[in-house]
């Protein structure tokens, strides 16, 4: 049985993962209509991954005799200045999610809920993978700068890239 503090904290994380999914969907839409089909494919895939992160938490809460709760979400940003702007914001967002997962993990330690702490290890690893992929992408983008051919290749590359640890 989950204690209330943990249940509430996981429900907050469910909201953040759901928002991440919508944010990346919004970015994918922008990329698709602004000539970055590869980045769009990458971000549609990331959006699905975030939905999976959300669902994993939903099932965990329910399986531990809690009740997952959904909350109102803010509207994600629809317009971006450039592909670099998109991925800078992905990076900022993932750093925010990493901090949030770490905070949640800290609560499980305070509450001596080692089962939930153990469950969260997967998310901790996932954040390492995601941040490292996003930083690689950002490095590539800043390297090519305004070069159109270089940007075309990065977009192509993004089509087949994934940012996630293997699912357990
Ligand atoms: Fe589910 Fe990318 O954090």
PDB file of C-alpha atoms and ligand atoms in Angstrom:
ATOM      1  CA  UNK A   1       0.000   0.000   0.000  1.00  0.00           C
ATOM      2  CA  UNK A   2       1.396   3.391  -0.995  1.00  0.00           C
ATOM      3  CA  UNK A   3       1.408   6.098   1.628  1.00  0.00           C
ATOM      4  CA  UNK A   4      -0.485   9.274   0.723  1.00  0.00           C
ATOM      5  CA  UNK A   5       2.587  11.469   0.419  1.00  0.00           C
ATOM      6  CA  UNK A   6       4.154   9.084  -2.103  1.00  0.00           C
ATOM      7  CA  UNK A   7       0.886   8.663  -3.995  1.00  0.00           C
ATOM      8  CA  UNK A   8       0.473  12.438  -4.312  1.00  0.00           C
ATOM      9  CA  UNK A   9       4.089  12.882  -5.410  1.00  0.00           C
ATOM     10  CA  UNK A  10       3.779  10.172  -8.084  1.00  0.00           C
ATOM     11  CA  UNK A  11       0.534  11.711  -9.305  1.00  0.00           C
ATOM     12  CA  UNK A  12       2.404  15.001  -9.758  1.00  0.00           C
ATOM     13  CA  UNK A  13       5.003  13.131 -11.808  1.00  0.00           C
ATOM     14  CA  UNK A  14       2.211  11.543 -13.891  1.00  0.00           C
ATOM     15  CA  UNK A  15       1.108  15.059 -14.769  1.00  0.00           C
ATOM     16  CA  UNK A  16       4.636  16.067 -15.756  1.00  0.00           C
ATOM     17  CA  UNK A  17       5.116  13.011 -17.990  1.00  0.00           C
ATOM     18  CA  UNK A  18       1.753  13.647 -19.631  1.00  0.00           C
ATOM     19  CA  UNK A  19       2.736  17.260 -20.226  1.00  0.00           C
ATOM     20  CA  UNK A  20       6.090  16.111 -21.680  1.00  0.00           C
ATOM     21  CA  UNK A  21       4.194  13.941 -24.148  1.00  0.00           C
ATOM     22  CA  UNK A  22       2.056  16.896 -25.260  1.00  0.00           C
ATOM     23  CA  UNK A  23       5.028  19.256 -25.399  1.00  0.00           C
ATOM     24  CA  UNK A  24       6.952  16.910 -27.711  1.00  0.00           C
ATOM     25  CA  UNK A  25       3.833  16.395 -29.799  1.00  0.00           C
ATOM     26  CA  UNK A  26       3.558  20.150 -30.192  1.00  0.00           C
ATOM     27  CA  UNK A  27       7.246  20.366 -31.171  1.00  0.00           C
ATOM     28  CA  UNK A  28       6.802  17.469 -33.634  1.00  0.00           C
ATOM     29  CA  UNK A  29       3.941  19.333 -35.288  1.00  0.00           C
ATOM     30  CA  UNK A  30       6.072  22.475 -35.601  1.00  0.00           C
ATOM     31  CA  UNK A  31       8.970  20.491 -37.095  1.00  0.00           C
ATOM     32  CA  UNK A  32       6.693  18.715 -39.544  1.00  0.00           C
ATOM     33  CA  UNK A  33       5.226  21.928 -40.972  1.00  0.00           C
ATOM     34  CA  UNK A  34       8.558  23.777 -40.963  1.00  0.00           C
ATOM     35  CA  UNK A  35      10.581  21.391 -43.129  1.00  0.00           C
ATOM     36  CA  UNK A  36      12.183  19.109 -40.533  1.00  0.00           C
ATOM     37  CA  UNK A  37      10.511  15.725 -41.181  1.00  0.00           C
ATOM     38  CA  UNK A  38      13.264  13.731 -39.454  1.00  0.00           C
ATOM     39  CA  UNK A  39      13.095  15.818 -36.284  1.00  0.00           C
ATOM     40  CA  UNK A  40       9.313  15.495 -36.427  1.00  0.00           C
ATOM     41  CA  UNK A  41       9.586  11.679 -36.528  1.00  0.00           C
ATOM     42  CA  UNK A  42      12.031  11.785 -33.613  1.00  0.00           C
ATOM     43  CA  UNK A  43       9.731  14.003 -31.546  1.00  0.00           C
ATOM     44  CA  UNK A  44       6.564  12.026 -32.346  1.00  0.00           C
ATOM     45  CA  UNK A  45       8.467   8.992 -31.067  1.00  0.00           C
ATOM     46  CA  UNK A  46       9.578  10.896 -27.938  1.00  0.00           C
ATOM     47  CA  UNK A  47       5.986  11.942 -27.363  1.00  0.00           C
ATOM     48  CA  UNK A  48       4.954   8.255 -27.373  1.00  0.00           C
ATOM     49  CA  UNK A  49       7.815   7.453 -24.998  1.00  0.00           C
ATOM     50  CA  UNK A  50       6.609  10.081 -22.538  1.00  0.00           C
ATOM     51  CA  UNK A  51       3.113   8.668 -22.727  1.00  0.00           C
ATOM     52  CA  UNK A  52       4.656   5.287 -21.853  1.00  0.00           C
ATOM     53  CA  UNK A  53       6.490   6.908 -18.893  1.00  0.00           C
ATOM     54  CA  UNK A  54       3.154   8.278 -17.738  1.00  0.00           C
ATOM     55  CA  UNK A  55       1.356   4.925 -18.091  1.00  0.00           C
ATOM     56  CA  UNK A  56       4.081   3.040 -16.211  1.00  0.00           C
ATOM     57  CA  UNK A  57       3.497   5.370 -13.249  1.00  0.00           C
ATOM     58  CA  UNK A  58      -0.299   5.030 -13.535  1.00  0.00           C
ATOM     59  CA  UNK A  59      -0.049   1.225 -13.387  1.00  0.00           C
ATOM     60  CA  UNK A  60       2.426   1.378 -10.528  1.00  0.00           C
ATOM     61  CA  UNK A  61       0.135   3.527  -8.362  1.00  0.00           C
ATOM     62  CA  UNK A  62      -2.893   1.345  -9.089  1.00  0.00           C
ATOM     63  CA  UNK A  63      -0.974  -1.921  -8.566  1.00  0.00           C
ATOM     64  CA  UNK A  64       0.140  -0.694  -5.137  1.00  0.00           C
ATOM     65  CA  UNK A  65      -3.506  -0.114  -4.108  1.00  0.00           C
ATOM     66  CA  UNK A  66      -3.400   3.623  -4.710  1.00  0.00           C
ATOM     67  CA  UNK A  67      -5.340   5.548  -7.316  1.00  0.00           C
ATOM     68  CA  UNK A  68      -3.669   7.380 -10.168  1.00  0.00           C
ATOM     69  CA  UNK A  69      -5.118  10.839 -10.756  1.00  0.00           C
ATOM     70  CA  UNK A  70      -5.048  13.035 -13.834  1.00  0.00           C
ATOM     71  CA  UNK A  71      -4.740  16.797 -13.596  1.00  0.00           C
ATOM     72  CA  UNK A  72      -5.323  19.799 -15.829  1.00  0.00           C
ATOM     73  CA  UNK A  73      -2.407  20.548 -18.141  1.00  0.00           C
ATOM     74  CA  UNK A  74      -1.074  23.841 -19.426  1.00  0.00           C
ATOM     75  CA  UNK A  75      -1.111  24.420 -23.164  1.00  0.00           C
ATOM     76  CA  UNK A  76       2.266  23.580 -24.715  1.00  0.00           C
ATOM     77  CA  UNK A  77       4.128  26.170 -26.784  1.00  0.00           C
ATOM     78  CA  UNK A  78       3.229  25.905 -30.486  1.00  0.00           C
ATOM     79  CA  UNK A  79       5.750  28.192 -32.201  1.00  0.00           C
ATOM     80  CA  UNK A  80       9.543  27.927 -32.171  1.00  0.00           C
ATOM     81  CA  UNK A  81      12.311  30.103 -33.586  1.00  0.00           C
ATOM     82  CA  UNK A  82      14.434  27.303 -35.058  1.00  0.00           C
ATOM     83  CA  UNK A  83      15.369  23.636 -34.720  1.00  0.00           C
ATOM     84  CA  UNK A  84      18.010  24.721 -32.240  1.00  0.00           C
ATOM     85  CA  UNK A  85      15.362  26.502 -30.201  1.00  0.00           C
ATOM     86  CA  UNK A  86      13.259  23.299 -30.171  1.00  0.00           C
ATOM     87  CA  UNK A  87      16.093  21.123 -28.902  1.00  0.00           C
ATOM     88  CA  UNK A  88      17.283  23.709 -26.376  1.00  0.00           C
ATOM     89  CA  UNK A  89      13.817  23.615 -24.913  1.00  0.00           C
ATOM     90  CA  UNK A  90      13.759  19.802 -24.972  1.00  0.00           C
ATOM     91  CA  UNK A  91      17.024  19.849 -23.022  1.00  0.00           C
ATOM     92  CA  UNK A  92      15.725  22.380 -20.472  1.00  0.00           C
ATOM     93  CA  UNK A  93      12.584  20.342 -20.056  1.00  0.00           C
ATOM     94  CA  UNK A  94      14.453  17.069 -19.561  1.00  0.00           C
ATOM     95  CA  UNK A  95      16.683  18.709 -16.936  1.00  0.00           C
ATOM     96  CA  UNK A  96      13.554  19.837 -15.152  1.00  0.00           C
ATOM     97  CA  UNK A  97      12.156  16.270 -15.325  1.00  0.00           C
ATOM     98  CA  UNK A  98      15.436  14.839 -14.014  1.00  0.00           C
ATOM     99  CA  UNK A  99      15.282  17.204 -11.022  1.00  0.00           C
ATOM    100  CA  UNK A 100      11.688  16.174 -10.443  1.00  0.00           C
ATOM    101  CA  UNK A 101      12.503  12.428 -10.528  1.00  0.00           C
ATOM    102  CA  UNK A 102      15.395  13.006  -8.125  1.00  0.00           C
ATOM    103  CA  UNK A 103      13.117  14.872  -5.762  1.00  0.00           C
ATOM    104  CA  UNK A 104      10.576  12.051  -5.942  1.00  0.00           C
ATOM    105  CA  UNK A 105      13.319   9.539  -5.220  1.00  0.00           C
ATOM    106  CA  UNK A 106      14.336  11.635  -2.203  1.00  0.00           C
ATOM    107  CA  UNK A 107      10.776  11.439  -0.867  1.00  0.00           C
ATOM    108  CA  UNK A 108      10.814   7.622  -1.133  1.00  0.00           C
ATOM    109  CA  UNK A 109      13.996   7.587   0.972  1.00  0.00           C
ATOM    110  CA  UNK A 110      12.455   9.899   3.585  1.00  0.00           C
ATOM    111  CA  UNK A 111       9.383   7.684   3.739  1.00  0.00           C
ATOM    112  CA  UNK A 112      11.506   4.494   3.708  1.00  0.00           C
ATOM    113  CA  UNK A 113       9.510   3.233   0.718  1.00  0.00           C
ATOM    114  CA  UNK A 114      12.347   1.265  -0.873  1.00  0.00           C
ATOM    115  CA  UNK A 115      10.014  -0.557  -3.268  1.00  0.00           C
ATOM    116  CA  UNK A 116       9.061   2.716  -4.943  1.00  0.00           C
ATOM    117  CA  UNK A 117      12.666   3.883  -4.820  1.00  0.00           C
ATOM    118  CA  UNK A 118      13.679   0.723  -6.634  1.00  0.00           C
ATOM    119  CA  UNK A 119      10.925   1.230  -9.201  1.00  0.00           C
ATOM    120  CA  UNK A 120      12.198   4.778  -9.836  1.00  0.00           C
ATOM    121  CA  UNK A 121      15.681   3.530 -10.747  1.00  0.00           C
ATOM    122  CA  UNK A 122      14.422   2.901 -14.268  1.00  0.00           C
ATOM    123  CA  UNK A 123      13.428   6.578 -14.564  1.00  0.00           C
ATOM    124  CA  UNK A 124      16.771   7.720 -13.204  1.00  0.00           C
ATOM    125  CA  UNK A 125      18.581   5.721 -15.909  1.00  0.00           C
ATOM    126  CA  UNK A 126      16.158   6.894 -18.562  1.00  0.00           C
ATOM    127  CA  UNK A 127      16.899  10.536 -17.712  1.00  0.00           C
ATOM    128  CA  UNK A 128      20.641   9.941 -18.091  1.00  0.00           C
ATOM    129  CA  UNK A 129      20.055   8.487 -21.570  1.00  0.00           C
ATOM    130  CA  UNK A 130      17.714  11.263 -22.625  1.00  0.00           C
ATOM    131  CA  UNK A 131      19.904  14.117 -21.422  1.00  0.00           C
ATOM    132  CA  UNK A 132      22.941  12.603 -23.089  1.00  0.00           C
ATOM    133  CA  UNK A 133      21.112  12.162 -26.424  1.00  0.00           C
ATOM    134  CA  UNK A 134      19.730  15.704 -26.329  1.00  0.00           C
ATOM    135  CA  UNK A 135      23.138  17.142 -25.574  1.00  0.00           C
ATOM    136  CA  UNK A 136      24.615  15.218 -28.562  1.00  0.00           C
ATOM    137  CA  UNK A 137      21.871  16.593 -30.812  1.00  0.00           C
ATOM    138  CA  UNK A 138      22.413  20.149 -29.560  1.00  0.00           C
ATOM    139  CA  UNK A 139      26.173  19.867 -30.163  1.00  0.00           C
ATOM    140  CA  UNK A 140      25.566  18.750 -33.752  1.00  0.00           C
ATOM    141  CA  UNK A 141      23.096  21.580 -34.358  1.00  0.00           C
ATOM    142  CA  UNK A 142      25.426  24.272 -33.047  1.00  0.00           C
ATOM    143  CA  UNK A 143      28.300  22.800 -35.073  1.00  0.00           C
ATOM    144  CA  UNK A 144      26.501  23.212 -38.409  1.00  0.00           C
ATOM    145  CA  UNK A 145      25.148  26.650 -37.498  1.00  0.00           C
ATOM    146  CA  UNK A 146      23.300  28.146 -40.462  1.00  0.00           C
ATOM    147  CA  UNK A 147      24.627  25.619 -43.014  1.00  0.00           C
ATOM    148  CA  UNK A 148      21.552  24.262 -44.838  1.00  0.00           C
ATOM    149  CA  UNK A 149      23.208  21.056 -46.075  1.00  0.00           C
ATOM    150  CA  UNK A 150      24.465  20.278 -42.576  1.00  0.00           C
ATOM    151  CA  UNK A 151      21.024  20.874 -41.149  1.00  0.00           C
ATOM    152  CA  UNK A 152      19.523  18.566 -43.785  1.00  0.00           C
ATOM    153  CA  UNK A 153      21.851  15.770 -42.640  1.00  0.00           C
ATOM    154  CA  UNK A 154      21.065  16.292 -38.970  1.00  0.00           C
ATOM    155  CA  UNK A 155      17.379  16.115 -39.761  1.00  0.00           C
ATOM    156  CA  UNK A 156      17.938  12.832 -41.669  1.00  0.00           C
ATOM    157  CA  UNK A 157      19.903  11.427 -38.759  1.00  0.00           C
ATOM    158  CA  UNK A 158      17.206  12.323 -36.258  1.00  0.00           C
ATOM    159  CA  UNK A 159      14.712  10.195 -38.135  1.00  0.00           C
ATOM    160  CA  UNK A 160      16.328   6.986 -36.873  1.00  0.00           C
ATOM    161  CA  UNK A 161      17.655   8.181 -33.495  1.00  0.00           C
ATOM    162  CA  UNK A 162      16.158   7.170 -30.169  1.00  0.00           C
ATOM    163  CA  UNK A 163      16.829   8.736 -26.807  1.00  0.00           C
ATOM    164  CA  UNK A 164      15.692   5.985 -24.535  1.00  0.00           C
ATOM    165  CA  UNK A 165      17.069   3.219 -22.402  1.00  0.00           C
ATOM    166  CA  UNK A 166      15.784  -0.223 -23.408  1.00  0.00           C
ATOM    167  CA  UNK A 167      12.370  -0.944 -21.873  1.00  0.00           C
ATOM    168  CA  UNK A 168      12.506  -3.461 -19.024  1.00  0.00           C
TER     169      UNK A 168
HETATM  170 FE1  LIG B   1       9.784  11.012 -19.136  1.00  0.00          FE
HETATM  171 FE2  LIG B   1      11.787  12.455 -20.784  1.00  0.00          FE
HETATM  172  O1  LIG B   1      11.058  12.256 -19.155  1.00  0.00           O
END
